[in-house]
Amino acid sequence: MSAFAYRNGGLHAEDVPLREIAAQHGTPCYVYSRAALTAAYRDFDTAFTGHDHLICYAVKANANLAILNLFARLGSGFDIVSGGELARVLAAGGDPRKIVFSGVGKTAIEIRDALNAGILCFNVESASELERINQIAGALNRLAPVSLRVNPDVDAKTHPYIATGLKENKFGVAYDDALTLYQRARGLKHLKITGIDCHIGSQLTDVAPFTAAAERVMALVRSLHADGIALSHIDLGGGLGVQYQAEENPPSINAYAAAILKGVAGRTEKLLFEPGRFLTANAGVLLTRVEYLKRGDERNFAVVDGAMNDLMRPALYDAWHDILPAAQTTDQPETWEIVGPVCESGDFLGRNRRLAIHEGDLLAIRSAGAYGMSMSSNYNTRPRAAEIMVDGAAMHVIRKRETVAELFANETLLP
Ligand SMILES: *Cc1c(COP(=O)(O)O)cnc(C)c1O
């Protein structure tokens, strides 16, 4: 059962009416369900029961401290892509020994901080990065655990902005160069080769690209083994898609796990995964209020108080999010463009939606728990939304709404 469901005509997050959340905390705000986050984590974890594994939650999907802390308490590790995310994970009580560090542009300072924190592994994305990590580890008198992120050249069949496993993408080291690079890494004194990883993209709705990538990675694992390079883990990245709309049919977590487990049958290396969206997307909604209705000859616009700065996915990827009224009605639906107040025609949250709406109504933009708040900005000097975590009948503010004064606190006038 979804954590967001109608009861007595009102949409609830677990046991709390969304109307009540808006009344207490204002709009726009993000609303998350602790039960839904927990269930998604447990589903993923349970699906891989048959093989030693570690979930490294991809922090960039939703980096709120309360969410990181919740996953840490469930036993999760973390996949970070910046020094900022490292600091967040540590502040949230995450175990540094369960952190993998991905990303093509790790700075010297980020590498140093991660080494000092004692992370599980650097997911290295280039030959130059390998050299840099070796040098910094040497200066700190440490041994840096490394994995090479290989680019398996597999088409993830997703939006081009979130496809990462093709030769044309900036990510990882070329498949054909991987063996040579591992041999080079073996010769670097301050590195300890611990794994291999790949991540081919996000919002994948088919298992085939996952199994194709896993096969390519496994072939390398066997070659490395034959060459005397033994790995302790194999990290197959994240990317499992979720259902944003009814026609979308991402594989179930069990189908995904079965396909992966088949591909690694007989191997004893620990499996790592970096799911982001799967763990958080459907555990959150963006709650927004209708300010104005503007009926026109061509289009009807419902102007809401949430905007592209709060939820960028529609503007950036033309992504579709389901939109539900917080109060059920029997009024006749009309066709609406759900738009925000930002001065861009790309500022829409939904187009062509059949809804019965009135000024002052509350709308819930669904599946907003991943890449919602974490991609938000202050464009148009809009303070970022509050974030509320519902837990049964309780609600907790896990991030206060920003104030306008905070937005320009770091700015100064010319002398
Ligand atoms: C973004 C990202 C993920 C998470 O992707 P999801 O589609 O949210 O599961 C995992 N690993 C890396 C390296 C990433 O960049």
GROMACS .gro file of C-alpha atoms and ligand atoms in nm:
model
  430
    1MET     CA    1   0.000   0.000   0.000
    2SER     CA    2   0.124   0.346  -0.085
    3ALA     CA    3   0.223   0.572   0.202
    4PHE     CA    4   0.030   0.846   0.019
    5ALA     CA    5  -0.339   0.752  -0.003
    6TYR     CA    6  -0.684   0.908   0.027
    7ARG     CA    7  -0.878   0.864   0.348
    8ASN     CA    8  -1.217   1.026   0.394
    9GLY     CA    9  -1.159   1.227   0.077
   10GLY     CA   10  -0.827   1.373   0.189
   11LEU     CA   11  -0.481   1.272   0.070
   12HIS     CA   12  -0.263   1.158   0.359
   13ALA     CA   13   0.104   1.093   0.415
   14GLU     CA   14   0.081   0.785   0.638
   15ASP     CA   15  -0.165   0.900   0.909
   16VAL     CA   16  -0.130   1.274   0.855
   17PRO     CA   17  -0.359   1.471   0.619
   18LEU     CA   18  -0.157   1.680   0.372
   19ARG     CA   19  -0.401   1.965   0.449
   20GLU     CA   20  -0.276   1.959   0.807
   21ILE     CA   21   0.089   1.975   0.697
   22ALA     CA   22   0.020   2.274   0.472
   23ALA     CA   23  -0.171   2.448   0.752
   24GLN     CA   24   0.117   2.405   0.998
   25HIS     CA   25   0.420   2.445   0.775
   26GLY     CA   26   0.306   2.632   0.466
   27THR     CA   27   0.367   2.557   0.100
   28PRO     CA   28   0.553   2.468  -0.110
   29CYS     CA   29   0.698   2.190   0.103
   30TYR     CA   30   0.838   1.845   0.052
   31VAL     CA   31   0.667   1.569   0.247
   32TYR     CA   32   0.838   1.234   0.298
   33SER     CA   33   0.718   0.910   0.450
   34ARG     CA   34   0.951   0.732   0.688
   35ALA     CA   35   0.763   0.406   0.631
   36ALA     CA   36   0.803   0.433   0.253
   37LEU     CA   37   1.178   0.507   0.278
   38THR     CA   38   1.224   0.217   0.516
   39ALA     CA   39   1.020  -0.021   0.301
   40ALA     CA   40   1.217   0.067  -0.014
   41TYR     CA   41   1.548   0.009   0.165
   42ARG     CA   42   1.431  -0.323   0.311
   43ASP     CA   43   1.293  -0.441  -0.025
   44PHE     CA   44   1.627  -0.376  -0.192
   45ASP     CA   45   1.823  -0.535   0.091
   46THR     CA   46   1.602  -0.843   0.110
   47ALA     CA   47   1.617  -0.901  -0.266
   48PHE     CA   48   1.994  -0.961  -0.237
   49THR     CA   49   1.981  -1.179   0.073
   50GLY     CA   50   2.147  -1.465  -0.116
   51HIS     CA   51   2.478  -1.279  -0.169
   52ASP     CA   52   2.704  -1.078   0.060
   53HIS     CA   53   2.622  -0.719  -0.029
   54LEU     CA   54   2.624  -0.354   0.078
   55ILE     CA   55   2.378  -0.086  -0.027
   56CYS     CA   56   2.553   0.248  -0.075
   57TYR     CA   57   2.269   0.498  -0.101
   58ALA     CA   58   2.344   0.760  -0.370
   59VAL     CA   59   2.337   1.074  -0.158
   60LYS     CA   60   2.273   1.309  -0.448
   61ALA     CA   61   1.917   1.177  -0.488
   62ASN     CA   62   1.817   1.335  -0.158
   63ALA     CA   63   2.083   1.456   0.082
   64ASN     CA   64   1.876   1.568   0.381
   65LEU     CA   65   2.053   1.473   0.705
   66ALA     CA   66   1.744   1.304   0.850
   67ILE     CA   67   1.715   1.082   0.543
   68LEU     CA   68   2.086   0.995   0.550
   69ASN     CA   69   2.056   0.920   0.920
   70LEU     CA   70   1.753   0.699   0.861
   71PHE     CA   71   1.942   0.496   0.601
   72ALA     CA   72   2.252   0.480   0.822
   73ARG     CA   73   2.037   0.335   1.101
   74LEU     CA   74   1.908   0.074   0.860
   75GLY     CA   75   2.269  -0.027   0.792
   76SER     CA   76   2.319   0.155   0.464
   77GLY     CA   77   2.646   0.275   0.321
   78PHE     CA   78   2.669   0.578   0.094
   79ASP     CA   79   2.779   0.673  -0.255
   80ILE     CA   80   2.908   1.031  -0.251
   81VAL     CA   81   3.016   1.257  -0.535
   82SER     CA   82   3.164   1.555  -0.349
   83GLY     CA   83   3.335   1.668  -0.031
   84GLY     CA   84   3.007   1.832   0.064
   85GLU     CA   85   2.829   1.498   0.051
   86LEU     CA   86   3.109   1.342   0.258
   87ALA     CA   87   3.053   1.606   0.526
   88ARG     CA   88   2.679   1.545   0.518
   89VAL     CA   89   2.714   1.169   0.559
   90LEU     CA   90   2.953   1.211   0.852
   91ALA     CA   91   2.725   1.474   1.012
   92ALA     CA   92   2.433   1.233   0.975
   93GLY     CA   93   2.617   0.955   1.157
   94GLY     CA   94   2.704   0.749   0.849
   95ASP     CA   95   2.987   0.497   0.878
   96PRO     CA   96   3.287   0.618   0.673
   97ARG     CA   97   3.393   0.257   0.617
   98LYS     CA   98   3.078   0.216   0.409
   99ILE     CA   99   3.135   0.517   0.182
  100VAL     CA  100   3.229   0.493  -0.185
  101PHE     CA  101   3.337   0.812  -0.359
  102SER     CA  102   3.234   0.850  -0.724
  103GLY     CA  103   3.268   1.138  -0.969
  104VAL     CA  104   3.498   1.252  -1.249
  105GLY     CA  105   3.634   1.565  -1.082
  106LYS     CA  106   3.753   1.485  -0.730
  107THR     CA  107   3.973   1.771  -0.608
  108ALA     CA  108   4.291   1.720  -0.405
  109ILE     CA  109   4.115   1.852  -0.096
  110GLU     CA  110   3.822   1.616  -0.142
  111ILE     CA  111   4.058   1.321  -0.183
  112ARG     CA  112   4.254   1.420   0.128
  113ASP     CA  113   3.938   1.458   0.338
  114ALA     CA  114   3.804   1.123   0.220
  115LEU     CA  115   4.134   0.951   0.299
  116ASN     CA  116   4.140   1.106   0.643
  117ALA     CA  117   3.782   0.996   0.703
  118GLY     CA  118   3.878   0.639   0.614
  119ILE     CA  119   3.628   0.568   0.336
  120LEU     CA  120   3.568   0.223   0.189
  121CYS     CA  121   3.676   0.304  -0.164
  122PHE     CA  122   3.744   0.564  -0.433
  123ASN     CA  123   3.560   0.487  -0.754
  124VAL     CA  124   3.831   0.617  -0.985
  125GLU     CA  125   3.726   0.759  -1.320
  126SER     CA  126   4.054   0.835  -1.502
  127ALA     CA  127   4.425   0.754  -1.521
  128SER     CA  128   4.510   1.104  -1.394
  129GLU     CA  129   4.287   1.059  -1.093
  130LEU     CA  130   4.464   0.733  -1.010
  131GLU     CA  131   4.798   0.916  -1.007
  132ARG     CA  132   4.661   1.200  -0.799
  133ILE     CA  133   4.512   0.969  -0.534
  134ASN     CA  134   4.839   0.776  -0.515
  135GLN     CA  135   5.034   1.096  -0.463
  136ILE     CA  136   4.803   1.236  -0.195
  137ALA     CA  137   4.785   0.902  -0.014
  138GLY     CA  138   5.165   0.892  -0.015
  139ALA     CA  139   5.188   1.240   0.136
  140LEU     CA  140   4.945   1.136   0.410
  141ASN     CA  141   5.124   0.806   0.460
  142ARG     CA  142   4.807   0.615   0.386
  143LEU     CA  143   4.698   0.336   0.157
  144ALA     CA  144   4.409   0.447  -0.065
  145PRO     CA  145   4.148   0.181  -0.146
  146VAL     CA  146   4.055   0.208  -0.514
  147SER     CA  147   3.815   0.065  -0.766
  148LEU     CA  148   3.810   0.156  -1.133
  149ARG     CA  149   3.479   0.275  -1.269
  150VAL     CA  150   3.465   0.108  -1.605
  151ASN     CA  151   3.248   0.240  -1.882
  152PRO     CA  152   3.095  -0.076  -2.027
  153ASP     CA  153   2.963   0.104  -2.339
  154VAL     CA  154   2.607  -0.014  -2.284
  155ASP     CA  155   2.301   0.186  -2.389
  156ALA     CA  156   2.087   0.242  -2.080
  157LYS     CA  157   1.794   0.355  -2.300
  158THR     CA  158   1.711   0.643  -2.072
  159HIS     CA  159   1.707   1.023  -2.104
  160PRO     CA  160   2.041   1.129  -2.262
  161TYR     CA  161   2.119   1.361  -1.968
  162ILE     CA  162   2.115   1.064  -1.728
  163ALA     CA  163   2.277   0.800  -1.951
  164THR     CA  164   2.633   0.753  -1.830
  165GLY     CA  165   2.759   0.418  -1.962
  166LEU     CA  166   2.822   0.498  -2.328
  167LYS     CA  167   3.164   0.565  -2.483
  168GLU     CA  168   3.052   0.919  -2.560
  169ASN     CA  169   2.987   0.991  -2.189
  170LYS     CA  170   3.244   1.154  -1.961
  171PHE     CA  171   3.218   0.882  -1.696
  172GLY     CA  172   3.454   0.600  -1.609
  173VAL     CA  173   3.755   0.457  -1.790
  174ALA     CA  174   3.718   0.301  -2.133
  175TYR     CA  175   3.645  -0.069  -2.112
  176ASP     CA  176   3.940  -0.160  -2.332
  177ASP     CA  177   4.183   0.039  -2.116
  178ALA     CA  178   4.070  -0.106  -1.785
  179LEU     CA  179   4.310  -0.401  -1.764
  180THR     CA  180   4.613  -0.187  -1.841
  181LEU     CA  181   4.505   0.069  -1.584
  182TYR     CA  182   4.461  -0.196  -1.316
  183GLN     CA  183   4.812  -0.317  -1.391
  184ARG     CA  184   4.935   0.038  -1.356
  185ALA     CA  185   4.747   0.079  -1.027
  186ARG     CA  186   4.910  -0.240  -0.899
  187GLY     CA  187   5.246  -0.069  -0.945
  188LEU     CA  188   5.148   0.240  -0.745
  189LYS     CA  189   5.270   0.206  -0.390
  190HIS     CA  190   5.003   0.400  -0.205
  191LEU     CA  191   4.704   0.234  -0.367
  192LYS     CA  192   4.523  -0.079  -0.266
  193ILE     CA  193   4.305  -0.226  -0.539
  194THR     CA  194   3.982  -0.339  -0.375
  195GLY     CA  195   3.711  -0.339  -0.639
  196ILE     CA  196   3.558  -0.260  -0.973
  197ASP     CA  197   3.247  -0.057  -1.046
  198CYS     CA  198   3.015   0.070  -1.312
  199HIS     CA  199   2.706   0.290  -1.325
  200ILE     CA  200   2.539   0.312  -1.663
  201GLY     CA  201   2.261   0.561  -1.601
  202SER     CA  202   1.950   0.648  -1.412
  203GLN     CA  203   1.579   0.567  -1.438
  204LEU     CA  204   1.637   0.242  -1.630
  205THR     CA  205   1.312   0.062  -1.696
  206ASP     CA  206   1.452  -0.258  -1.846
  207VAL     CA  207   1.685  -0.519  -1.691
  208ALA     CA  208   1.869  -0.592  -2.016
  209PRO     CA  209   2.119  -0.303  -1.995
  210PHE     CA  210   2.194  -0.396  -1.632
  211THR     CA  211   2.269  -0.756  -1.720
  212ALA     CA  212   2.471  -0.653  -2.025
  213ALA     CA  213   2.683  -0.419  -1.811
  214ALA     CA  214   2.721  -0.681  -1.538
  215GLU     CA  215   2.839  -0.937  -1.795
  216ARG     CA  216   3.101  -0.697  -1.925
  217VAL     CA  217   3.219  -0.623  -1.573
  218MET     CA  218   3.231  -0.993  -1.483
  219ALA     CA  219   3.445  -1.064  -1.788
  220LEU     CA  220   3.694  -0.807  -1.659
  221VAL     CA  221   3.680  -0.953  -1.309
  222ARG     CA  222   3.781  -1.291  -1.454
  223SER     CA  223   4.065  -1.139  -1.656
  224LEU     CA  224   4.189  -0.951  -1.351
  225HIS     CA  225   4.173  -1.267  -1.145
  226ALA     CA  226   4.373  -1.454  -1.409
  227ASP     CA  227   4.627  -1.174  -1.392
  228GLY     CA  228   4.662  -1.211  -1.014
  229ILE     CA  229   4.452  -0.909  -0.925
  230ALA     CA  230   4.193  -1.025  -0.672
  231LEU     CA  231   3.906  -0.792  -0.586
  232SER     CA  232   3.708  -0.784  -0.267
  233HIS     CA  233   3.401  -0.615  -0.414
  234ILE     CA  234   3.206  -0.561  -0.733
  235ASP     CA  235   2.997  -0.243  -0.741
  236LEU     CA  236   2.718  -0.249  -0.997
  237GLY     CA  237   2.604   0.110  -0.942
  238GLY     CA  238   2.250   0.239  -0.917
  239GLY     CA  239   1.999   0.333  -1.180
  240LEU     CA  240   1.699   0.110  -1.116
  241GLY     CA  241   1.396   0.306  -1.238
  242VAL     CA  242   1.074   0.378  -1.056
  243GLN     CA  243   0.721   0.420  -1.179
  244TYR     CA  244   0.636   0.784  -1.245
  245GLN     CA  245   0.338   0.706  -1.466
  246ALA     CA  246   0.111   0.411  -1.527
  247GLU     CA  247   0.257   0.315  -1.868
  248GLU     CA  248   0.604   0.289  -1.719
  249ASN     CA  249   0.699  -0.060  -1.609
  250PRO     CA  250   1.036  -0.070  -1.439
  251PRO     CA  251   1.150  -0.417  -1.336
  252SER     CA  252   1.054  -0.516  -0.985
  253ILE     CA  253   1.338  -0.522  -0.736
  254ASN     CA  254   1.315  -0.899  -0.729
  255ALA     CA  255   1.340  -0.929  -1.108
  256TYR     CA  256   1.639  -0.695  -1.105
  257ALA     CA  257   1.806  -0.889  -0.823
  258ALA     CA  258   1.740  -1.225  -0.986
  259ALA     CA  259   1.900  -1.109  -1.312
  260ILE     CA  260   2.206  -0.968  -1.133
  261LEU     CA  261   2.247  -1.267  -0.903
  262LYS     CA  262   2.236  -1.502  -1.199
  263GLY     CA  263   2.518  -1.305  -1.360
  264VAL     CA  264   2.742  -1.328  -1.052
  265ALA     CA  265   2.660  -1.686  -0.957
  266GLY     CA  266   2.961  -1.863  -0.809
  267ARG     CA  267   3.159  -1.546  -0.733
  268THR     CA  268   3.245  -1.465  -0.375
  269GLU     CA  269   3.324  -1.093  -0.400
  270LYS     CA  270   3.092  -0.869  -0.204
  271LEU     CA  271   2.835  -0.690  -0.420
  272LEU     CA  272   2.787  -0.317  -0.381
  273PHE     CA  273   2.492  -0.119  -0.515
  274GLU     CA  274   2.437   0.255  -0.538
  275PRO     CA  275   2.060   0.305  -0.560
  276GLY     CA  276   1.933   0.660  -0.519
  277ARG     CA  277   1.602   0.709  -0.693
  278PHE     CA  278   1.471   0.363  -0.606
  279LEU     CA  279   1.506   0.434  -0.234
  280THR     CA  280   1.354   0.782  -0.222
  281ALA     CA  281   1.153   0.885  -0.531
  282ASN     CA  282   0.818   0.744  -0.436
  283ALA     CA  283   0.862   0.822  -0.067
  284GLY     CA  284   0.809   1.195  -0.120
  285VAL     CA  285   0.568   1.449  -0.265
  286LEU     CA  286   0.596   1.820  -0.329
  287LEU     CA  287   0.296   1.990  -0.174
  288THR     CA  288   0.193   2.312  -0.344
  289ARG     CA  289  -0.103   2.549  -0.336
  290VAL     CA  290  -0.293   2.693  -0.632
  291GLU     CA  291  -0.254   3.071  -0.632
  292TYR     CA  292  -0.438   3.170  -0.951
  293LEU     CA  293  -0.640   3.013  -1.227
  294LYS     CA  294  -0.598   3.176  -1.569
  295ARG     CA  295  -0.831   3.045  -1.834
  296GLY     CA  296  -0.731   3.120  -2.193
  297ASP     CA  297  -0.828   3.046  -2.554
  298GLU     CA  298  -0.539   2.808  -2.607
  299ARG     CA  299  -0.454   2.688  -2.259
  300ASN     CA  300  -0.575   2.700  -1.904
  301PHE     CA  301  -0.305   2.778  -1.650
  302ALA     CA  302  -0.312   2.690  -1.284
  303VAL     CA  303  -0.038   2.899  -1.124
  304VAL     CA  304   0.088   2.725  -0.811
  305ASP     CA  305   0.334   2.839  -0.544
  306GLY     CA  306   0.585   2.561  -0.624
  307ALA     CA  307   0.812   2.609  -0.924
  308MET     CA  308   1.101   2.481  -1.133
  309ASN     CA  309   1.344   2.601  -0.867
  310ASP     CA  310   1.176   2.362  -0.620
  311LEU     CA  311   1.137   2.068  -0.859
  312MET     CA  312   1.354   2.094  -1.167
  313ARG     CA  313   1.289   1.758  -1.331
  314PRO     CA  314   0.996   1.865  -1.554
  315ALA     CA  315   1.189   2.168  -1.685
  316LEU     CA  316   1.521   1.983  -1.719
  317TYR     CA  317   1.420   1.643  -1.854
  318ASP     CA  318   1.060   1.705  -1.955
  319ALA     CA  319   0.990   1.455  -1.678
  320TRP     CA  320   0.635   1.355  -1.595
  321HIS     CA  321   0.514   1.360  -1.234
  322ASP     CA  322   0.169   1.251  -1.132
  323ILE     CA  323  -0.034   1.535  -0.975
  324LEU     CA  324  -0.311   1.468  -0.726
  325PRO     CA  325  -0.550   1.707  -0.553
  326ALA     CA  326  -0.515   1.693  -0.175
  327ALA     CA  327  -0.896   1.691  -0.149
  328GLN     CA  328  -1.103   1.458  -0.366
  329THR     CA  329  -1.384   1.625  -0.556
  330THR     CA  330  -1.669   1.526  -0.785
  331ASP     CA  331  -1.640   1.852  -0.983
  332GLN     CA  332  -1.588   1.824  -1.358
  333PRO     CA  333  -1.219   1.805  -1.453
  334GLU     CA  334  -1.073   2.047  -1.707
  335THR     CA  335  -0.736   2.045  -1.883
  336TRP     CA  336  -0.467   2.246  -1.707
  337GLU     CA  337  -0.106   2.348  -1.738
  338ILE     CA  338   0.032   2.341  -1.384
  339VAL     CA  339   0.290   2.619  -1.378
  340GLY     CA  340   0.499   2.805  -1.121
  341PRO     CA  341   0.562   3.177  -1.075
  342VAL     CA  342   0.920   3.171  -1.217
  343CYS     CA  343   0.985   3.390  -1.520
  344GLU     CA  344   1.055   3.110  -1.768
  345SER     CA  345   0.816   2.932  -1.999
  346GLY     CA  346   0.995   2.612  -1.898
  347ASP     CA  347   0.858   2.661  -1.549
  348PHE     CA  348   0.595   2.392  -1.544
  349LEU     CA  349   0.530   2.101  -1.309
  350GLY     CA  350   0.276   1.928  -1.532
  351ARG     CA  351   0.116   1.986  -1.870
  352ASN     CA  352  -0.214   1.887  -2.014
  353ARG     CA  353  -0.354   1.750  -1.689
  354ARG     CA  354  -0.719   1.662  -1.638
  355LEU     CA  355  -0.802   1.796  -1.294
  356ALA     CA  356  -1.082   1.980  -1.117
  357ILE     CA  357  -0.899   2.266  -0.947
  358HIS     CA  358  -0.998   2.581  -0.762
  359GLU     CA  359  -0.788   2.869  -0.637
  360GLY     CA  360  -0.655   2.785  -0.292
  361ASP     CA  361  -0.654   2.408  -0.355
  362LEU     CA  362  -0.358   2.197  -0.250
  363LEU     CA  363  -0.189   1.972  -0.505
  364ALA     CA  364   0.059   1.692  -0.442
  365ILE     CA  365   0.329   1.641  -0.706
  366ARG     CA  366   0.413   1.276  -0.663
  367SER     CA  367   0.741   1.082  -0.687
  368ALA     CA  368   0.932   1.392  -0.580
  369GLY     CA  369   1.149   1.229  -0.313
  370ALA     CA  370   1.449   1.184  -0.546
  371TYR     CA  371   1.622   1.465  -0.739
  372GLY     CA  372   1.363   1.710  -0.607
  373MET     CA  373   1.498   1.905  -0.312
  374SER     CA  374   1.855   1.802  -0.396
  375MET     CA  375   1.837   1.979  -0.734
  376SER     CA  376   1.647   2.281  -0.606
  377SER     CA  377   1.785   2.632  -0.635
  378ASN     CA  378   1.713   2.987  -0.529
  379TYR     CA  379   1.635   3.110  -0.880
  380ASN     CA  380   1.415   3.420  -0.872
  381THR     CA  381   1.529   3.465  -0.508
  382ARG     CA  382   1.289   3.201  -0.395
  383PRO     CA  383   1.374   3.052  -0.054
  384ARG     CA  384   1.398   2.676  -0.071
  385ALA     CA  385   1.099   2.479   0.052
  386ALA     CA  386   1.062   2.322   0.395
  387GLU     CA  387   1.101   1.944   0.424
  388ILE     CA  388   0.871   1.746   0.651
  389MET     CA  389   0.908   1.380   0.748
  390VAL     CA  390   0.592   1.199   0.844
  391ASP     CA  391   0.623   0.901   1.076
  392GLY     CA  392   0.286   0.744   1.151
  393ALA     CA  393   0.076   1.021   1.304
  394ALA     CA  394   0.378   1.241   1.376
  395MET     CA  395   0.538   1.501   1.153
  396HIS     CA  396   0.889   1.637   1.190
  397VAL     CA  397   1.042   1.940   1.023
  398ILE     CA  398   1.368   1.801   0.885
  399ARG     CA  399   1.461   2.123   0.708
  400LYS     CA  400   1.318   2.464   0.786
  401ARG     CA  401   1.198   2.682   0.504
  402GLU     CA  402   1.474   2.924   0.407
  403THR     CA  403   1.424   3.292   0.480
  404VAL     CA  404   1.484   3.562   0.221
  405ALA     CA  405   1.745   3.720   0.450
  406GLU     CA  406   1.945   3.394   0.441
  407LEU     CA  407   1.955   3.410   0.063
  408PHE     CA  408   2.167   3.724   0.050
  409ALA     CA  409   2.345   3.695   0.384
  410ASN     CA  410   2.678   3.627   0.210
  411GLU     CA  411   2.654   3.922  -0.027
  412THR     CA  412   2.807   4.266   0.028
  413LEU     CA  413   2.768   4.609  -0.123
  414LEU     CA  414   3.062   4.776  -0.297
  415PRO     CA  415   3.260   5.012  -0.071
  416LIG     C1  416   2.346   0.923  -0.965
  416LIG     C2  417   2.430   0.805  -0.937
  416LIG     C3  418   2.376   0.693  -0.875
  416LIG     C4  419   2.230   0.681  -0.839
  416LIG     O1  420   2.147   0.671  -0.950
  416LIG     P1  421   1.992   0.637  -0.930
  416LIG     O2  422   1.938   0.636  -1.067
  416LIG     O3  423   1.935   0.746  -0.847
  416LIG     O4  424   1.984   0.504  -0.863
  416LIG     C5  425   2.461   0.588  -0.845
  416LIG     N1  426   2.592   0.592  -0.876
  416LIG     C6  427   2.648   0.699  -0.937
  416LIG     C7  428   2.793   0.698  -0.965
  416LIG     C8  429   2.569   0.808  -0.969
  416LIG     O5  430   2.626   0.913  -1.031
   0.00000   0.00000   0.00000
